[in-house]
mmCIF file of C-alpha atoms in Angstrom:
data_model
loop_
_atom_site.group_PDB
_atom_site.id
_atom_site.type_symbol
_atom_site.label_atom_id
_atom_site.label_comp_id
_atom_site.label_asym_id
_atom_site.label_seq_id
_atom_site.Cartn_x
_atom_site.Cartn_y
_atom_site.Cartn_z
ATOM 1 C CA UNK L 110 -9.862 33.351 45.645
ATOM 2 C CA UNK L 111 -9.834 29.785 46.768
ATOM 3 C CA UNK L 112 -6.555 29.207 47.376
ATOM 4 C CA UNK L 113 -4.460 30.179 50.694
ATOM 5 C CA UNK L 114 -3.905 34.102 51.249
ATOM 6 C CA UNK L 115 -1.035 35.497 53.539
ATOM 7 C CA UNK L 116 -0.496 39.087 53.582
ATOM 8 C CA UNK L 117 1.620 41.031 53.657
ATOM 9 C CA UNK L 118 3.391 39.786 51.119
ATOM 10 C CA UNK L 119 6.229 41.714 51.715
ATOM 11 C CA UNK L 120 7.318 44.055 55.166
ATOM 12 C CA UNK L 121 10.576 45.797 56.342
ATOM 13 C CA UNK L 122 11.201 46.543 59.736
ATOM 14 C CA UNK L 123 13.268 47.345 62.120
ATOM 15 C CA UNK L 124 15.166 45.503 64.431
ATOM 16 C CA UNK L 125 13.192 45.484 67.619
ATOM 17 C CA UNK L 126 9.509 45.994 66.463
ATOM 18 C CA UNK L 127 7.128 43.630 66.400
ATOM 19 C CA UNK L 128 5.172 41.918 63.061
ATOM 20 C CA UNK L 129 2.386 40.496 62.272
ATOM 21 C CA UNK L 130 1.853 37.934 59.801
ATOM 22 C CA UNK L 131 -1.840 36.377 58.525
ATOM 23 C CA UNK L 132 -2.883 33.651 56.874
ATOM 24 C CA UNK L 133 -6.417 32.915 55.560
ATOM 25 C CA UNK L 134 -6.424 28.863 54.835
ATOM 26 C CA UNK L 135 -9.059 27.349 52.067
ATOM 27 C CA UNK L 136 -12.293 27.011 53.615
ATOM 28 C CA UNK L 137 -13.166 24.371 55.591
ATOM 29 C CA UNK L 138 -9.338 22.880 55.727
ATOM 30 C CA UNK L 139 -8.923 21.873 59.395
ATOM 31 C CA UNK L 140 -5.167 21.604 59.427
ATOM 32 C CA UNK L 141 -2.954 25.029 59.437
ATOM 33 C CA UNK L 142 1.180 25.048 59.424
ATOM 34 C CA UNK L 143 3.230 27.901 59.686
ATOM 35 C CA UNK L 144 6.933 27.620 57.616
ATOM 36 C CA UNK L 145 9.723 29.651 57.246
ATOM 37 C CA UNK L 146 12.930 29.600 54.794
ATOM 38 C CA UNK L 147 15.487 31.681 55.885
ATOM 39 C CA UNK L 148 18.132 32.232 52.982
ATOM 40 C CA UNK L 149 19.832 29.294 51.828
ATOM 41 C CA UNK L 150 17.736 27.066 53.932
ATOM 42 C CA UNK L 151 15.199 24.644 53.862
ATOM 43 C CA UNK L 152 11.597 25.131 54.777
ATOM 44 C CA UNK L 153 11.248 25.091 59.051
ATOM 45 C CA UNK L 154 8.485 24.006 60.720
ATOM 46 C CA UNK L 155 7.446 26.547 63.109
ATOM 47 C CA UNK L 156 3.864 25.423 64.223
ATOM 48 C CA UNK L 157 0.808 23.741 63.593
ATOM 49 C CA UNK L 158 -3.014 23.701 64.287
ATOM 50 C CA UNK L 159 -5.737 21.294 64.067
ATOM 51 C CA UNK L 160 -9.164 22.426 64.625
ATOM 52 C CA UNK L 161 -9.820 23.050 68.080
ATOM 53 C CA UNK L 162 -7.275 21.473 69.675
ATOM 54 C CA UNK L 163 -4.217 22.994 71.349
ATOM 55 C CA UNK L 164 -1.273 23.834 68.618
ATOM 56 C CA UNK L 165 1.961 22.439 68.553
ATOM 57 C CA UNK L 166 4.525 24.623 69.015
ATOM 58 C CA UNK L 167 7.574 22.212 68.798
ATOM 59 C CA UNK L 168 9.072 24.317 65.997
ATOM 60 C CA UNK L 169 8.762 27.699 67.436
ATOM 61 C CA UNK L 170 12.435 29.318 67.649
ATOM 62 C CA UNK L 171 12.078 31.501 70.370
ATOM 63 C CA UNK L 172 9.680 33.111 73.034
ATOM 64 C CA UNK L 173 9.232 36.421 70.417
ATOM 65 C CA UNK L 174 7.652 33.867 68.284
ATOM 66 C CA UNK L 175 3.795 32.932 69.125
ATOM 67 C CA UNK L 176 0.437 32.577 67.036
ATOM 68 C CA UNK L 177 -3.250 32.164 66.836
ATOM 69 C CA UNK L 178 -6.024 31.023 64.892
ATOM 70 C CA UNK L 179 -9.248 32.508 65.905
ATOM 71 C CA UNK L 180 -12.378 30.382 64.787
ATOM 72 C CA UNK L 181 -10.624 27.671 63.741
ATOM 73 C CA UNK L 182 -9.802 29.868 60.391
ATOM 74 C CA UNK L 183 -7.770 32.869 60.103
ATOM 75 C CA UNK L 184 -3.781 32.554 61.773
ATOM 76 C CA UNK L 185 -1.559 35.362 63.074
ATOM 77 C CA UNK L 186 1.420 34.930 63.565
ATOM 78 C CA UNK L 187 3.494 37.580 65.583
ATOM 79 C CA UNK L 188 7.072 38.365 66.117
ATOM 80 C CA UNK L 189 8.290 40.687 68.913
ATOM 81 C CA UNK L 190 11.231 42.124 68.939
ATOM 82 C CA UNK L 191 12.236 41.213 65.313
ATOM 83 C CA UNK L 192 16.469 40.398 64.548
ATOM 84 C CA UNK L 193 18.041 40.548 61.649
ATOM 85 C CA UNK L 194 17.847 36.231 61.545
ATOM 86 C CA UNK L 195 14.128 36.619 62.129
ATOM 87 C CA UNK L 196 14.760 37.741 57.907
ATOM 88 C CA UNK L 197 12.743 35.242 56.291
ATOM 89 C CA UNK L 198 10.283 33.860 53.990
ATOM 90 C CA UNK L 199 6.969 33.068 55.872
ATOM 91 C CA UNK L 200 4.874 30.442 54.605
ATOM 92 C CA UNK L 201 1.520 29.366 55.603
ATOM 93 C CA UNK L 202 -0.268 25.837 54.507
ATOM 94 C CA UNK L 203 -3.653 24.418 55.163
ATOM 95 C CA UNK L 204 -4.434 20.872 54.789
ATOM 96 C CA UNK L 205 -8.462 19.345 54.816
ATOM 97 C CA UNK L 206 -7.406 16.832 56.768
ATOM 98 C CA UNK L 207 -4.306 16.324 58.898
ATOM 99 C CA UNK L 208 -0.865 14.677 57.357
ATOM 100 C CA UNK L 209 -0.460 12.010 59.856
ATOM 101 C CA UNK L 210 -4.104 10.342 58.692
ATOM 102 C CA UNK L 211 -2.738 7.494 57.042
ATOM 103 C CA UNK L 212 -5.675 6.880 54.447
ATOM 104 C CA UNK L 213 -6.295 10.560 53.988
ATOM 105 C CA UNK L 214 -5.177 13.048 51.009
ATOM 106 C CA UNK L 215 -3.807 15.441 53.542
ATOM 107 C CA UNK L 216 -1.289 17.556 51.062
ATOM 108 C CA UNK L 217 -0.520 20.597 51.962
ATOM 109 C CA UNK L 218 -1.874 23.772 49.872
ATOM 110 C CA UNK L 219 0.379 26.847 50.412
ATOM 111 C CA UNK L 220 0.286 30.089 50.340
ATOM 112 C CA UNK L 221 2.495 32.483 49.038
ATOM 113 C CA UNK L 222 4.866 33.650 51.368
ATOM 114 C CA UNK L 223 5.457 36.673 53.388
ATOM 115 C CA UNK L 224 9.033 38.116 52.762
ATOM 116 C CA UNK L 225 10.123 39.655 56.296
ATOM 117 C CA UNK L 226 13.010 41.118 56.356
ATOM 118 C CA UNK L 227 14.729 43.066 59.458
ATOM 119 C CA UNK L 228 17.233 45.828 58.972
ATOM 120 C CA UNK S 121 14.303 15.553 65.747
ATOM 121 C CA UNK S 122 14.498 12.906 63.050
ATOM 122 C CA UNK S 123 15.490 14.076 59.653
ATOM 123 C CA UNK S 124 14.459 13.810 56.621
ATOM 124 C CA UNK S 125 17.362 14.169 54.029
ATOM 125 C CA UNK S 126 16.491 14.165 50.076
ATOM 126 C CA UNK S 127 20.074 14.047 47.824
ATOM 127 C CA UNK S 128 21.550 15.439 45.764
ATOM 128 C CA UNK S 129 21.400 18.764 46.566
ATOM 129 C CA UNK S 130 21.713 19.829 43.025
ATOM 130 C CA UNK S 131 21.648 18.597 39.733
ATOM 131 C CA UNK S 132 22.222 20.209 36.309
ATOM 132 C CA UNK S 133 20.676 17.847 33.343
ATOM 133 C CA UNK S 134 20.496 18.307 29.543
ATOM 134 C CA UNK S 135 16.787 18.823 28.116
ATOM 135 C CA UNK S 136 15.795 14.816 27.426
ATOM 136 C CA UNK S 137 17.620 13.488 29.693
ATOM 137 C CA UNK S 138 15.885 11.272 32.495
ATOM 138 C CA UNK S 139 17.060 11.896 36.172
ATOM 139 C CA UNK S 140 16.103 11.095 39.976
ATOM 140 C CA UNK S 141 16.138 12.314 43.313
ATOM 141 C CA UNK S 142 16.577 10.238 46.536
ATOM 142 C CA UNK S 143 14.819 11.298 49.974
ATOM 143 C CA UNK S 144 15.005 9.485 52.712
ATOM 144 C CA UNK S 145 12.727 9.196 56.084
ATOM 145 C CA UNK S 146 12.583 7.369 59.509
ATOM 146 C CA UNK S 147 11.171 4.198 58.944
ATOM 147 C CA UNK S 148 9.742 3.926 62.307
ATOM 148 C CA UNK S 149 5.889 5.183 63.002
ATOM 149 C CA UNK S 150 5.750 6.150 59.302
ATOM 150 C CA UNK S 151 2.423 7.975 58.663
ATOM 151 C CA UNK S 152 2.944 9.172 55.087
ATOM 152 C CA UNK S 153 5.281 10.663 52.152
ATOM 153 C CA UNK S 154 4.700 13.773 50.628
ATOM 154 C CA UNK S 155 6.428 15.184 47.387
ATOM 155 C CA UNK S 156 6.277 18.619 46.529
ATOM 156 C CA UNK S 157 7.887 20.978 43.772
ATOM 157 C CA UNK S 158 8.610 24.440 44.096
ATOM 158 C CA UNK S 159 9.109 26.900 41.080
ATOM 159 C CA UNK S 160 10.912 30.632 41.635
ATOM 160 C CA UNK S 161 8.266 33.173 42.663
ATOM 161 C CA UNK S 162 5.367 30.429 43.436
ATOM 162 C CA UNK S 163 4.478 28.419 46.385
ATOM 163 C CA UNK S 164 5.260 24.437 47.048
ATOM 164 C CA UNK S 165 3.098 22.581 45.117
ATOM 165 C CA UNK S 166 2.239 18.583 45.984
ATOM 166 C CA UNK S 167 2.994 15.772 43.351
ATOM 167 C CA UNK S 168 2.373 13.174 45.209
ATOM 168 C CA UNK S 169 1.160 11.743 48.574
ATOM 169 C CA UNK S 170 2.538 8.145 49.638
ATOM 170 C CA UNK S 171 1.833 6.035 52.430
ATOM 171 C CA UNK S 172 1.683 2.233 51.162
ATOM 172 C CA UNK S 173 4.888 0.667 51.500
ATOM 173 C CA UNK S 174 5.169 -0.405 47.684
ATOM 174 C CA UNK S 175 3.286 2.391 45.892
ATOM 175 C CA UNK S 176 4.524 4.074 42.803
ATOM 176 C CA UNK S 177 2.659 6.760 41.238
ATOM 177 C CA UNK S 178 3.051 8.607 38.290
ATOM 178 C CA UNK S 179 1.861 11.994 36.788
ATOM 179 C CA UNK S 180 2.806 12.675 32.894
ATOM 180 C CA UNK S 181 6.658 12.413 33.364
ATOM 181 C CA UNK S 182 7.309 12.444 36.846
ATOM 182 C CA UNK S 183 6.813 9.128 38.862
ATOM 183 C CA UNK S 184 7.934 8.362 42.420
ATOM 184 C CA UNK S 185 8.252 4.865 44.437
ATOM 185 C CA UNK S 186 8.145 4.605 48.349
ATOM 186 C CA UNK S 187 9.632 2.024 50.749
ATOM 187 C CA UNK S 188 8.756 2.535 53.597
ATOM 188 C CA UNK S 189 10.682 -0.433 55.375
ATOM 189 C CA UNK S 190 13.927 0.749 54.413
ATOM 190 C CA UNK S 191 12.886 4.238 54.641
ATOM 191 C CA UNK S 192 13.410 5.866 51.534
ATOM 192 C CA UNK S 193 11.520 7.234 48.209
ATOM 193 C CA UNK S 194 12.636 7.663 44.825
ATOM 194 C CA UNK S 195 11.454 10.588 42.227
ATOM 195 C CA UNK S 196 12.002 10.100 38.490
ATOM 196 C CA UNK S 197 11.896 12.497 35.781
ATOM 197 C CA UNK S 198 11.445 11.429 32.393
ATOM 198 C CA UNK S 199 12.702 13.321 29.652
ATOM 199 C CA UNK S 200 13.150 16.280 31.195
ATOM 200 C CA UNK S 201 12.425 19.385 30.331
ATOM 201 C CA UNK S 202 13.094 23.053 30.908
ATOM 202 C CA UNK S 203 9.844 23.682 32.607
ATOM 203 C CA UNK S 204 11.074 20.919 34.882
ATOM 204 C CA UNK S 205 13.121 22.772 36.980
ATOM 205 C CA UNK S 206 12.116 23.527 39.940
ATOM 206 C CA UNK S 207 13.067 22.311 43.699
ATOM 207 C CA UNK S 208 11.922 19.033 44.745
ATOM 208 C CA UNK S 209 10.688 18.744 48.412
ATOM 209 C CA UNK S 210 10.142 15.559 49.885
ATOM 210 C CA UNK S 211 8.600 15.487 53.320
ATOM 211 C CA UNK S 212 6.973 13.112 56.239
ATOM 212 C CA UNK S 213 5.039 13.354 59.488
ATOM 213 C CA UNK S 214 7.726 13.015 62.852
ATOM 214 C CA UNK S 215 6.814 12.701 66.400
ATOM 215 C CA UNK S 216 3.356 12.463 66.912
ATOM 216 C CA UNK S 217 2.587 13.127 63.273
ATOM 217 C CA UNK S 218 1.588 17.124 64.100
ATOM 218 C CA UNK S 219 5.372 17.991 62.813
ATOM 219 C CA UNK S 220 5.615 17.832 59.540
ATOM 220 C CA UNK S 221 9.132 17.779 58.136
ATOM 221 C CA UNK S 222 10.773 18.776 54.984
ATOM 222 C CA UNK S 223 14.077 17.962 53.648
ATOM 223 C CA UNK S 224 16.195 20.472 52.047
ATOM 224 C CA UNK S 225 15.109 20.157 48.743
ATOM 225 C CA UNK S 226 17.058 18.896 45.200
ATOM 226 C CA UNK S 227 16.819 21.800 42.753
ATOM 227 C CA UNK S 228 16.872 21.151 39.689
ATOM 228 C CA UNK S 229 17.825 23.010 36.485
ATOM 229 C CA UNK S 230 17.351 21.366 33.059
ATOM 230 C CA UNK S 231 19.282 23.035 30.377
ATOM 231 C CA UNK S 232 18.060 23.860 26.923
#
């Protein structure tokens, strides 16, 4: 499809393993954000990537939390050592261009979620 | 970090009634102002994207207004109806513009 694919769309795990989390953005969108919404909250920036250059990982909660996007495409991002407040939906946007472009578009499209959640 | 807040946090309306949200954003550096509604079971969709101090845009029912001075932005919902509810997301570019910040969201139901 065209739109933005995360998978999986749902995983269970325990408490101390690690997960994986991917995100395939619309082609050719150079901007990539990684969200989560733990229950009852709002949505929490985690990170974000621009083309080439280096991400910003402002948002990142802890050092179990890191990701990647290879090729300027595809992101992974990977928990180690999940806890049971790592339970969460994961979401993953793409923009074409980035938000703070003051004449451009830049919404976000998102995807639909990955539902982690840590026994 | 510099917040972006959006009131109420709920709101229960008759079908046909008109209603609006508030969000509000740091007024300093301001790059942009994003709307977005989520449905149950789907992803965030955008309404609208703002960044003129003085714009007001409008889709079908649903129109929004921006100051960006003052640091705020309205939503309005005209005659609402049930497929209207949803939550409403405001957000706006912080910091260097790479953090891009969501309020908490008004959800809205509209009765039938």
């Amino acid at each position: 499809g065209a739109g933005v694919s995360q998978s999986p769309s749902n995983k269970v795990t325990e408490k101390g393993k690690d997960v994986e989390l991917r995100c395939d953005p619309i082609s050719g969108h150079t901007a990539l954000y990684w969200y989560r919404q733990s229950l009852g909250q709002g949505l929490e920036f985690l990170i974000y990537f621009q083309g080439n250059s280096a991400p910003d990982k402002s948002g990142l909660p802890s050092d179990r939390f890191s990701a990647e996007r290879t090729g300027g495409s595809v992101s992974t991002l990977t928990i180690q050592r999940t806890q049971q407040e790592d339970s969460a939906v994961y979401l993953c946007a793409s923009s074409l261009v980035p938000v703070n472009v003051r004449k451009g578009v830049g919404e976000l499209f998102f995807g639909e979620g990955s539902r982690l959640t840590v026994l | 970090i510099l917040n972006v807040e959006q009131s109420p946090q709920s709101l229960h309306v008759q079908e046909g009634d008109s209603t609006n949200f508030t969000c509000s954003f740091p007024s300093s550096n301001f790059y942009a102002l994003h709307w977005y509604r989520w449905e149950t079971a789907k992803s965030p969709e955008a309404l609208f994207v703002m960044t003129l101090n003085g714009d007001e845009k409008k889709k079908g029912r649903i129109s929004a207004t921006l100051n960006t001075k003052e640091g705020y932005s309205y939503l309005y919902i005209k005659g609402s109806q049930p497929e209207d509810s949803a939550t409403y997301l405001c957000a706006s570019p912080q910091g260097t513009g790479n953090q891009f910040y969501f309020g908490t969201g008004t959800s809205l139901t509209v009765i039938p």
